[in-house]
Each structure stands twice: as structure tokens, then as C-alpha cells.
Coordinates of C-alpha atoms in Angstrom, one line a residue:
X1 CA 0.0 0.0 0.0
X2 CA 2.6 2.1 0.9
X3 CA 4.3 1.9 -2.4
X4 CA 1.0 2.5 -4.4
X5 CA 0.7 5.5 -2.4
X6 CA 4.5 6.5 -3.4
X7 CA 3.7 5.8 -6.8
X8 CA 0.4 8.0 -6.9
X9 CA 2.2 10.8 -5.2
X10 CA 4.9 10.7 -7.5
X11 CA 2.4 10.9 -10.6
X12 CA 0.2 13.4 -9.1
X13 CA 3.7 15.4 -8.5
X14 CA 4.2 15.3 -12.2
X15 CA 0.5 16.3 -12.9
X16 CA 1.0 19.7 -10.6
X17 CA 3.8 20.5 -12.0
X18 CA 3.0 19.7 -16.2
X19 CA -0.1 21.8 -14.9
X20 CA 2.5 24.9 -14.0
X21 CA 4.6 24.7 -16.7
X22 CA 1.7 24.5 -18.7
X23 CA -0.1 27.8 -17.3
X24 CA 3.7 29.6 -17.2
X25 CA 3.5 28.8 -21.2
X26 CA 0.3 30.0 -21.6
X27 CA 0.8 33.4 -19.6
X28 CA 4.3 33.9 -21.6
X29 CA 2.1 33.8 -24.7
X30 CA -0.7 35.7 -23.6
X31 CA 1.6 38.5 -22.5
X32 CA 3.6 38.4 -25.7
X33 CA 0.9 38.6 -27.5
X34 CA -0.7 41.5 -25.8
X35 CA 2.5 43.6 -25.8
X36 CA 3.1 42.8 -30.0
X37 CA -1.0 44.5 -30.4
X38 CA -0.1 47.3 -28.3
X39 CA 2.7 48.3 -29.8
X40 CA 1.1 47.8 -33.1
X41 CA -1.7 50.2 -32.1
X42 CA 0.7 52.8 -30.8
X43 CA 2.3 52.4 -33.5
X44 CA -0.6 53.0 -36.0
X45 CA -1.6 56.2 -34.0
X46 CA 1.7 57.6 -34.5
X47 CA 1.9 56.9 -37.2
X48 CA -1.5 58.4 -38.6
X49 CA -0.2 61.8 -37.3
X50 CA 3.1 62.5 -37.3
X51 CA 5.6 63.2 -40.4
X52 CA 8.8 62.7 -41.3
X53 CA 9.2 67.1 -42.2
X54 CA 8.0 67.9 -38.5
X55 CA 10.3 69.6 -35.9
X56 CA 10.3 67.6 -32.6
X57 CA 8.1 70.3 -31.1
X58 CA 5.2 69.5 -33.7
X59 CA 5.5 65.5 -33.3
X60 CA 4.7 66.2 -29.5
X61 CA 2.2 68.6 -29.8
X62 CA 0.5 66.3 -32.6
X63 CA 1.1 63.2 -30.4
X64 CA -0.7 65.1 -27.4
X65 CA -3.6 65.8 -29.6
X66 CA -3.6 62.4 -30.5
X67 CA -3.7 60.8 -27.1
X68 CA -6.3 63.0 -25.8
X69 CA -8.4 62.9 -28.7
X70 CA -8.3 59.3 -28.6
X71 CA -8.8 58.4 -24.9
X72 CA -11.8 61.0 -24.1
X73 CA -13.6 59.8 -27.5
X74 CA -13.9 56.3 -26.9
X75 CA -14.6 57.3 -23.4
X76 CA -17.4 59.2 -23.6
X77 CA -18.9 56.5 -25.5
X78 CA -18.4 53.7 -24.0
X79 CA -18.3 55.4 -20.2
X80 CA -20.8 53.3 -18.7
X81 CA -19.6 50.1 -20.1
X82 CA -17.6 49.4 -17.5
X83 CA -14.7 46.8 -17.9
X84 CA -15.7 44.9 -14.3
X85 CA -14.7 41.4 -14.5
X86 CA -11.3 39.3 -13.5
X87 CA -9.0 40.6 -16.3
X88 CA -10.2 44.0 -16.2
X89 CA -9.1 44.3 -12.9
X90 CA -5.6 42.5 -13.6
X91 CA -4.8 44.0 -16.6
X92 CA -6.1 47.8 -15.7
X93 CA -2.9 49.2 -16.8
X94 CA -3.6 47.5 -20.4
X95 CA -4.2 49.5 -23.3
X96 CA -7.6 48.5 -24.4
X97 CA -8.8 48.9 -20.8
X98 CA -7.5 52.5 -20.4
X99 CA -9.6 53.2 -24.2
X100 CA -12.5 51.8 -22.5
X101 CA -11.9 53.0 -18.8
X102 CA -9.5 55.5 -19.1
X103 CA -10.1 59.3 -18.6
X104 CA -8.1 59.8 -15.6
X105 CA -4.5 61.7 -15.7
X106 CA -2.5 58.4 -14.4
X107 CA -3.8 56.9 -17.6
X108 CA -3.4 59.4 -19.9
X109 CA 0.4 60.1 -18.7
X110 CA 1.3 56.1 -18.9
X111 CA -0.1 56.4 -23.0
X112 CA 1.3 59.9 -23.6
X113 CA 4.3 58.7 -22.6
X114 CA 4.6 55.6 -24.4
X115 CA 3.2 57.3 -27.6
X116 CA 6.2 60.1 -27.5
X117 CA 8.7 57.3 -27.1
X118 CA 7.1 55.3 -30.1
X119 CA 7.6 58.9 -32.1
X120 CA 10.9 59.3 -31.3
X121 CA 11.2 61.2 -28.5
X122 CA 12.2 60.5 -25.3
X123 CA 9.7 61.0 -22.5
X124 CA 8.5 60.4 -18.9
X125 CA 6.1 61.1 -16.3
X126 CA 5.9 63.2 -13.5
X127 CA 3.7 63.5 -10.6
X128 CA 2.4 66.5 -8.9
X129 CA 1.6 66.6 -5.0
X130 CA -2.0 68.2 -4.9
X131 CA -3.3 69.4 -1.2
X132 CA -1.0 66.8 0.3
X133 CA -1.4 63.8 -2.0
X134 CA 1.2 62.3 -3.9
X135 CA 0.0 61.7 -7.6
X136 CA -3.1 64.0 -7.5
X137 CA -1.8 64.7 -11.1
X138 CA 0.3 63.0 -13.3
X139 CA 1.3 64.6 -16.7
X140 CA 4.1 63.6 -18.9
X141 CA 7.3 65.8 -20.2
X142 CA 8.9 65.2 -23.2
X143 CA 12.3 66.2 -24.2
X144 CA 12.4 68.8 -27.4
X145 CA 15.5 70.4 -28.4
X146 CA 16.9 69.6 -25.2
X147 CA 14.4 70.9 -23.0
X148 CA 12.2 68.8 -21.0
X149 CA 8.3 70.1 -21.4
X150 CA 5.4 69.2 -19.6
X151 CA 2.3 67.8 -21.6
X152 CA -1.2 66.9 -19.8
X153 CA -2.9 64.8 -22.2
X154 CA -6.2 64.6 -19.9
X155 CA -6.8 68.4 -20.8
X156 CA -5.0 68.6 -24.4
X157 CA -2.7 71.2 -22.8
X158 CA 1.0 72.4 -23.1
X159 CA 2.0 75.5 -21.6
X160 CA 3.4 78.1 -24.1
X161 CA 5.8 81.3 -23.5
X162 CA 5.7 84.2 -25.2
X163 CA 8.9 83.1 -27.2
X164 CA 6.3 80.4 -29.1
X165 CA 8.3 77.4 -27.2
X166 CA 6.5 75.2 -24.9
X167 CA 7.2 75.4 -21.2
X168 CA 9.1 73.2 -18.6
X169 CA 8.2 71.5 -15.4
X170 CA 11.2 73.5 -14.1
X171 CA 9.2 76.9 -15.5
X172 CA 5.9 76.1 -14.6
X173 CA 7.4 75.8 -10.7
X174 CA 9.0 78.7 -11.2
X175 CA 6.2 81.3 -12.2
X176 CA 3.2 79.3 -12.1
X177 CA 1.4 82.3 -12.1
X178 CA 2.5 83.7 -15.5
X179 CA 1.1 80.7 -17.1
X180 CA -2.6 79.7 -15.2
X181 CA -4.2 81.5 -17.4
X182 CA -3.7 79.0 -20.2
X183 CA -5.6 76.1 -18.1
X184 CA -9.2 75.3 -18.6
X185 CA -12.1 76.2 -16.3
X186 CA -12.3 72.4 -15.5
X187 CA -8.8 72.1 -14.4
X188 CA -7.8 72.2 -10.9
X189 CA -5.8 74.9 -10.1
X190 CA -3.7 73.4 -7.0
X191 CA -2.0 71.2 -9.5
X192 CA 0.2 73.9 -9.9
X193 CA 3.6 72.5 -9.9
X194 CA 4.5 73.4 -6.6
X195 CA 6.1 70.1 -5.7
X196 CA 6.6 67.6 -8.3
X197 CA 8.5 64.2 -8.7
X198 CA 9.7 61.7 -11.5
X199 CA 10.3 58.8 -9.5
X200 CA 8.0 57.2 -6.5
X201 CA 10.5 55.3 -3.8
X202 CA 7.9 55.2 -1.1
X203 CA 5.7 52.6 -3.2
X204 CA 7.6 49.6 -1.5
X205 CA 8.3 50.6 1.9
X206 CA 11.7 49.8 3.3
X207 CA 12.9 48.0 -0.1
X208 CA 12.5 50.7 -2.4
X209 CA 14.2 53.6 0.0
X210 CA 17.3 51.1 0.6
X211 CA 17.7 50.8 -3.2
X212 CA 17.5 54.3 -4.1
X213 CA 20.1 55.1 -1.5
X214 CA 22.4 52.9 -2.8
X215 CA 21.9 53.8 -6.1
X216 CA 22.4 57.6 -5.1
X217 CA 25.6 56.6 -3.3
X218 CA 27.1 54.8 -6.3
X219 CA 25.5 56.3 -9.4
X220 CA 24.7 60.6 -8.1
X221 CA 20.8 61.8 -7.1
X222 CA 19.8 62.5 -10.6
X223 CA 20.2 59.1 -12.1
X224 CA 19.3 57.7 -9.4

């Protein structure tokens, strides 16, 4: 008896673990194939609005359009079709899930972001503490001629000087006041660039502040 048990251990063993290899597979591929339709839609929407004879300012400016244009759309039609079911939920950060869900400035920076990349530029995000919360608004910046400048996507806004050029995080700290004028009536005016950050070590508590002290210590603050 004690051998047949042995035996049907060993082959159940097997089973479990032909079972995880199995659903490992299966994720790779589901994954893969998620990222390669993505980047094929990103890809498309650049493409169907950028060209070749722009200056880098246009492609970002066209690419904000773009985003916005894109996100609220689909939004405001399919708003109360919510997306509330299993892979919603774990694949919120997806693509089609923001078309269908998105509308708020987290998702609109993570796709603005991505989009500017795709056209060429490089680009981050950066969040904005509003009446004491981390993240109460997230734009992206985008780095043209050098100069890193801020784009929010969820309003279709860049800040402009009076040179023409677009404005920095850095400027819009600076003299927040000289360019306020140029929001909407919908935006909210304490996401004003007071205090703003590019990175978020606090998301993994104890972890994430021990790595970004060593990295500081080894590599300098900035690219840490």
C-alpha cells in the first residue's frame, strides 16, 4: 500500500507541475501577444499623425492631440460600459482597458508617454503633489531640443511662453502664475507644480528607500 501511495504521489507530483509549466507557457504567450497589439496600435496612432518634415516640437504637440483625442472619445462612449470582471481588474494598466476606462490623468500620462517614445522622442512622467497627496496629477514631459516640457494629455494642454516654445516642469514651478491663465475652467488649479516628482520610492516601503540610497551613493541623485 505504501508503495501504491508513493507511486500515486509521484504521478500526481508530475500532474501539478506539467499543470504549472503548462499555465507559465500560456501566460508567456498571452503576454507576448498583448505587448506585439499594443505596440502595433501605438504604432498606427503615430503613425497616422506624425511626419517625417515635423520639428520635434510639432511630433509632440500632434502626439498630445492624438492621445487626448483618442482616450476622451472612446470614453465618452463607452463610459458606462464598465470593464468589471477578472482581467479587467488585472490587466487595468492594459491599453484596451484604459480606451475603454480610461479618462483619468494616471492613464493618460502612462499612453502619452509611451506614444512620445514610439515617435521618437524621449519621455517620462511626472507626478504633482496636490493638497498633500502624492499623484493627485500626473502629466508627462517630453524632451524637445533639449528641454524637458510638460504635456497633460487629460486636458490637451501644453503650456506656451511668449517666445512660441512650450514650457518646462522646471518653468511652470517657477512662475506658475505667468502661465494659469492657459488652463481650462475644469482644471484644478492646486496642481500647480509646486512640488513635483519623476520617480516614486515610497511605493515599497523599506525595499524601495534602501535601493535608491544605494543607487544615489554609487551612481549621483539624478540618475538615481
Amino acid at each position: 500500500m505504501s508503495v501504491g501511495r508513493r507511486v500515486l504521489g509521484v504521478a500526481l507530483d508530475a500532474r501539478v507541475l506539467v499543470g504549472l509549466h503548462a499555465a507559465l507557457l500560456v501566460s508567456i504567450a498571452h503576454l507576448w501577444m498583448r505587448g506585439e497589439y499594443e505596440d502595433r496600435v501605438f504604432e498606427r496612432l503615430v503613425a497616422a499623425v506624425v511626419r517625417p518634415e515635423m520639428d520635434e516640437q510639432q511630433k509632440a504637440l500632434a502626439v498630445l492631440h492624438a492621445v487626448h483625442e483618442t482616450i476622451e472619445t472612446r470614453n465618452a462612449v463607452l463610459r458606462e460600459r464598465v470593464v468589471d470582471h477578472l482581467a479587467g481588474r488585472l490587466f487595468e494598466n492594459a491599453l484596451d482597458v484604459i480606451l475603454i476606462e480610461g479618462g483619468q490623468c494616471g492613464d493618460h500620462s502612462m499612453v502619452l508617454t509611451r506614444a512620445l517614445q514610439v515617435a521618437g522622442l524621449e519621455a517620462r512622467a511626472v507626478q504633482m503633489n496636490v493638497r498633500g497627496t502624492w499623484g493627485g496629477h500626473i502629466v508627462a514631459e517630453a524632451k524637445i531640443d533639449g528641454r524637458w516640457v510638460a504635456l497633460d494629455s487629460l486636458f490637451d494642454l501644453a503650456f506656451v511662453k511668449p517666445n512660441g516654445e512650450l514650457a518646462t516642469v522646471a518653468e511652470l514651478h517657477a512662475d506658475w502664475e505667468a502661465f494659469a491663465d492657459q488652463v481650462p475652467d475644469t482644471y484644478d488649479r492646486d496642481a500647480s507644480y509646486r512640488d513635483y516628482r519623476r520617480t516614486n520610492w515610497e511605493s515599497v516601503p523599506v525595499l524601495m528607500p534602501a535601493a535608491k540610497a544605494l543607487m544615489t551613493a554609487t551612481l549621483g541623485s539624478e540618475a538615481a
